[in-house]
Amino acid sequence: MIEIDREKKIHGRQVQITTYDHGKEAVVVEGRLTDNRFTTTYYFSSGESRPPGIVHDLVIRMVVKGPELVIDDIDVDMETVPREDCREILHTLQRVIGMKIRAGFTEKVKSKIGGAKGCTHLVALLLAMAPAAVQGAWSAVARRPVDPAKYSGAALSFLENTCWVWRSDGDLMQETKAKLTKTI
């Protein structure tokens, strides 16, 4: 087992994601990424010291609609950033409006706003929010009995091959497909 001296921590990152009801077949997914340095650090280029504290405090809110999980709207708050010019890319996440959260989402996001096109921290937060959006949207739908004819195709396409228990040839996927085929 790896031993950790908790008195020597130097950096911490917290990611918190919460989903809220947003009317008929929509949710708002809010994510926050906070980086905290617990020790004095030095800027690489100038050698100037930076005291311990919050380095990044970033918030993304996005409206996700329907069983297709389409990003309908998005906004970003950069409450704390290490440099003021970080704020110049606030608008870049607008490029994901209209995208569907499904297989290939990560690659599409990286191609649209990854690297020098955006902020690595916002991309990391958005990518962490995607599976939480799926869970949150499903939780919103599943508060009432679910119409299999409306949701089964979307649900299966999101679940299939996402993990070991939902693998295509696994028992749970086969049982679920069989049950849904009988219901529809």
CSV table of C-alpha atoms in Angstrom, one decimal:
chain,number,residue,atom,x,y,z
A,1,MET,CA,0.0,0.0,0.0
A,2,ILE,CA,1.2,3.5,-0.8
A,3,GLU,CA,1.9,5.6,2.3
A,4,ILE,CA,0.8,9.2,2.3
A,5,ASP,CA,2.1,11.9,4.6
A,6,ARG,CA,-1.0,14.1,4.7
A,7,GLU,CA,1.0,16.9,6.3
A,8,LYS,CA,2.9,17.3,3.0
A,9,LYS,CA,0.1,18.0,0.6
A,10,ILE,CA,0.9,20.5,-2.1
A,11,HIS,CA,-2.1,20.7,-4.4
A,12,GLY,CA,-5.7,19.7,-4.4
A,13,ARG,CA,-8.4,19.7,-7.0
A,14,GLN,CA,-12.1,19.4,-6.3
A,15,VAL,CA,-14.7,18.8,-9.0
A,16,GLN,CA,-18.3,19.1,-8.0
A,17,ILE,CA,-21.2,18.4,-10.4
A,18,THR,CA,-24.9,18.8,-9.6
A,19,THR,CA,-28.0,18.4,-11.8
A,20,TYR,CA,-31.1,20.4,-11.5
A,21,ASP,CA,-34.6,20.1,-13.0
A,22,HIS,CA,-35.1,22.6,-15.8
A,23,GLY,CA,-38.7,22.0,-17.0
A,24,LYS,CA,-40.0,19.4,-19.4
A,25,GLU,CA,-37.3,17.1,-20.6
A,26,ALA,CA,-34.4,19.4,-19.7
A,27,VAL,CA,-31.9,19.6,-16.9
A,28,VAL,CA,-29.2,22.1,-15.9
A,29,VAL,CA,-25.9,20.6,-15.1
A,30,GLU,CA,-23.6,22.7,-13.0
A,31,GLY,CA,-19.9,21.8,-12.6
A,32,ARG,CA,-17.2,23.5,-10.5
A,33,LEU,CA,-13.5,22.9,-10.7
A,34,THR,CA,-11.4,24.4,-7.9
A,35,ASP,CA,-7.6,24.0,-7.8
A,36,ASN,CA,-5.9,24.9,-4.5
A,37,ARG,CA,-2.2,25.1,-3.8
A,38,PHE,CA,-1.2,24.5,-0.2
A,39,THR,CA,2.3,25.8,-0.4
A,40,THR,CA,4.2,28.8,-1.9
A,41,THR,CA,5.0,28.2,-5.6
A,42,TYR,CA,7.1,30.2,-8.1
A,43,TYR,CA,6.3,31.3,-11.6
A,44,PHE,CA,8.4,29.5,-14.1
A,45,SER,CA,9.1,32.6,-16.3
A,46,SER,CA,9.7,35.3,-13.7
A,47,GLY,CA,10.7,33.4,-10.6
A,48,GLU,CA,8.2,35.5,-8.7
A,49,SER,CA,6.6,33.7,-5.7
A,50,ARG,CA,2.9,33.0,-5.4
A,51,PRO,CA,1.3,32.4,-2.0
A,52,PRO,CA,-0.8,29.3,-1.2
A,53,GLY,CA,-4.4,29.6,-2.2
A,54,ILE,CA,-7.0,29.1,-4.9
A,55,VAL,CA,-5.5,29.1,-8.4
A,56,HIS,CA,-8.6,28.1,-10.4
A,57,ASP,CA,-12.3,28.4,-9.5
A,58,LEU,CA,-14.3,27.7,-12.6
A,59,VAL,CA,-18.0,27.1,-13.1
A,60,ILE,CA,-19.8,25.7,-16.1
A,61,ARG,CA,-23.6,25.6,-16.3
A,62,MET,CA,-25.3,23.8,-19.2
A,63,VAL,CA,-28.8,23.0,-20.2
A,64,VAL,CA,-29.2,19.5,-21.5
A,65,LYS,CA,-32.4,18.6,-23.3
A,66,GLY,CA,-34.3,15.4,-24.2
A,67,PRO,CA,-33.5,11.8,-24.5
A,68,GLU,CA,-30.9,12.8,-27.1
A,69,LEU,CA,-29.0,14.8,-24.4
A,70,VAL,CA,-28.4,17.8,-26.6
A,71,ILE,CA,-26.5,20.7,-25.1
A,72,ASP,CA,-29.0,23.5,-25.6
A,73,ASP,CA,-27.2,26.3,-23.7
A,74,ILE,CA,-24.0,26.9,-21.8
A,75,ASP,CA,-22.3,29.6,-19.7
A,76,VAL,CA,-19.0,29.9,-17.9
A,77,ASP,CA,-17.8,31.8,-14.9
A,78,MET,CA,-14.1,32.1,-14.2
A,79,GLU,CA,-14.2,33.3,-10.6
A,80,THR,CA,-10.5,32.8,-10.0
A,81,VAL,CA,-7.8,32.4,-12.6
A,82,PRO,CA,-4.0,32.6,-12.4
A,83,ARG,CA,-3.9,35.2,-15.2
A,84,GLU,CA,-6.4,37.8,-16.4
A,85,ASP,CA,-5.8,36.8,-20.0
A,86,CYS,CA,-7.3,33.4,-19.2
A,87,ARG,CA,-10.7,35.1,-19.3
A,88,GLU,CA,-10.3,35.8,-23.0
A,89,ILE,CA,-11.6,32.3,-23.9
A,90,LEU,CA,-14.8,32.4,-21.9
A,91,HIS,CA,-16.8,32.3,-25.1
A,92,THR,CA,-15.1,29.1,-26.5
A,93,LEU,CA,-17.5,26.7,-24.8
A,94,GLN,CA,-20.3,28.2,-27.0
A,95,ARG,CA,-19.0,25.9,-29.7
A,96,VAL,CA,-20.4,22.8,-27.9
A,97,ILE,CA,-24.0,24.1,-28.1
A,98,GLY,CA,-26.0,21.6,-30.2
A,99,MET,CA,-23.6,18.7,-29.5
A,100,LYS,CA,-25.1,15.5,-28.2
A,101,ILE,CA,-23.6,13.7,-25.2
A,102,ARG,CA,-22.9,10.3,-26.6
A,103,ALA,CA,-20.1,8.1,-27.8
A,104,GLY,CA,-17.4,10.3,-29.5
A,105,PHE,CA,-18.3,13.4,-27.3
A,106,THR,CA,-14.8,13.6,-25.8
A,107,GLU,CA,-13.1,13.6,-29.2
A,108,LYS,CA,-15.5,16.2,-30.6
A,109,VAL,CA,-15.0,18.5,-27.6
A,110,LYS,CA,-11.2,18.2,-27.8
A,111,SER,CA,-11.2,19.0,-31.5
A,112,LYS,CA,-13.5,22.1,-31.0
A,113,ILE,CA,-12.0,23.6,-27.8
A,114,GLY,CA,-9.0,21.6,-26.8
A,115,GLY,CA,-5.4,22.7,-26.7
A,116,ALA,CA,-4.7,26.3,-27.7
A,117,LYS,CA,-8.3,26.7,-28.8
A,118,GLY,CA,-9.5,26.9,-25.2
A,119,CYS,CA,-8.7,26.2,-21.6
A,120,THR,CA,-7.5,22.8,-20.5
A,121,HIS,CA,-9.2,23.2,-17.1
A,122,LEU,CA,-12.6,24.0,-18.7
A,123,VAL,CA,-12.3,21.1,-21.1
A,124,ALA,CA,-11.5,18.8,-18.1
A,125,LEU,CA,-14.5,20.0,-16.3
A,126,LEU,CA,-16.8,19.7,-19.3
A,127,LEU,CA,-15.6,16.2,-19.9
A,128,ALA,CA,-16.2,15.2,-16.3
A,129,MET,CA,-19.7,16.8,-16.5
A,130,ALA,CA,-20.8,14.6,-19.5
A,131,PRO,CA,-21.3,11.3,-17.7
A,132,ALA,CA,-22.9,13.2,-14.8
A,133,ALA,CA,-25.3,14.8,-17.2
A,134,VAL,CA,-26.3,11.4,-18.4
A,135,GLN,CA,-26.9,10.3,-14.8
A,136,GLY,CA,-28.7,13.5,-13.9
A,137,ALA,CA,-30.9,13.5,-17.0
A,138,TRP,CA,-31.9,9.9,-16.4
A,139,SER,CA,-32.6,10.6,-12.8
A,140,ALA,CA,-34.9,13.4,-13.9
A,141,VAL,CA,-36.8,11.1,-16.3
A,142,ALA,CA,-36.9,8.2,-13.9
A,143,ARG,CA,-38.8,10.1,-11.2
A,144,ARG,CA,-41.9,8.8,-12.9
A,145,PRO,CA,-42.6,5.5,-14.7
A,146,VAL,CA,-40.6,5.5,-17.9
A,147,ASP,CA,-42.2,5.0,-21.3
A,148,PRO,CA,-40.0,2.3,-22.9
A,149,ALA,CA,-41.1,3.2,-26.4
A,150,LYS,CA,-39.7,6.7,-25.9
A,151,TYR,CA,-36.5,6.1,-23.9
A,152,SER,CA,-35.3,2.5,-24.4
A,153,GLY,CA,-33.4,3.1,-27.6
A,154,ALA,CA,-31.6,6.2,-26.2
A,155,ALA,CA,-31.0,4.5,-22.8
A,156,LEU,CA,-29.5,1.4,-24.4
A,157,SER,CA,-27.3,3.4,-26.8
A,158,PHE,CA,-25.9,5.4,-23.9
A,159,LEU,CA,-25.3,2.4,-21.7
A,160,GLU,CA,-24.0,-0.1,-24.1
A,161,ASN,CA,-20.2,-0.7,-23.6
A,162,THR,CA,-19.8,2.0,-21.1
A,163,CYS,CA,-18.5,-0.4,-18.5
A,164,TRP,CA,-18.1,-4.1,-17.7
A,165,VAL,CA,-21.7,-4.8,-16.6
A,166,TRP,CA,-23.2,-2.9,-19.7
A,167,ARG,CA,-20.9,-4.7,-22.3
A,168,SER,CA,-22.8,-5.8,-25.4
A,169,ASP,CA,-22.4,-9.5,-24.7
A,170,GLY,CA,-23.0,-9.2,-21.0
A,171,ASP,CA,-25.9,-10.7,-19.1
A,172,LEU,CA,-27.4,-7.3,-18.1
A,173,MET,CA,-27.4,-5.9,-21.6
A,174,GLN,CA,-28.9,-9.1,-23.1
A,175,GLU,CA,-31.6,-9.2,-20.4
A,176,THR,CA,-32.4,-5.6,-20.7
A,177,LYS,CA,-32.7,-5.8,-24.5
A,178,ALA,CA,-34.9,-8.8,-24.3
A,179,LYS,CA,-37.3,-7.1,-21.8
A,180,LEU,CA,-37.5,-3.9,-23.8
A,181,THR,CA,-38.1,-5.8,-27.0
A,182,LYS,CA,-41.2,-7.4,-25.4
A,183,THR,CA,-42.5,-4.1,-24.1
A,184,ILE,CA,-42.2,-2.1,-27.2
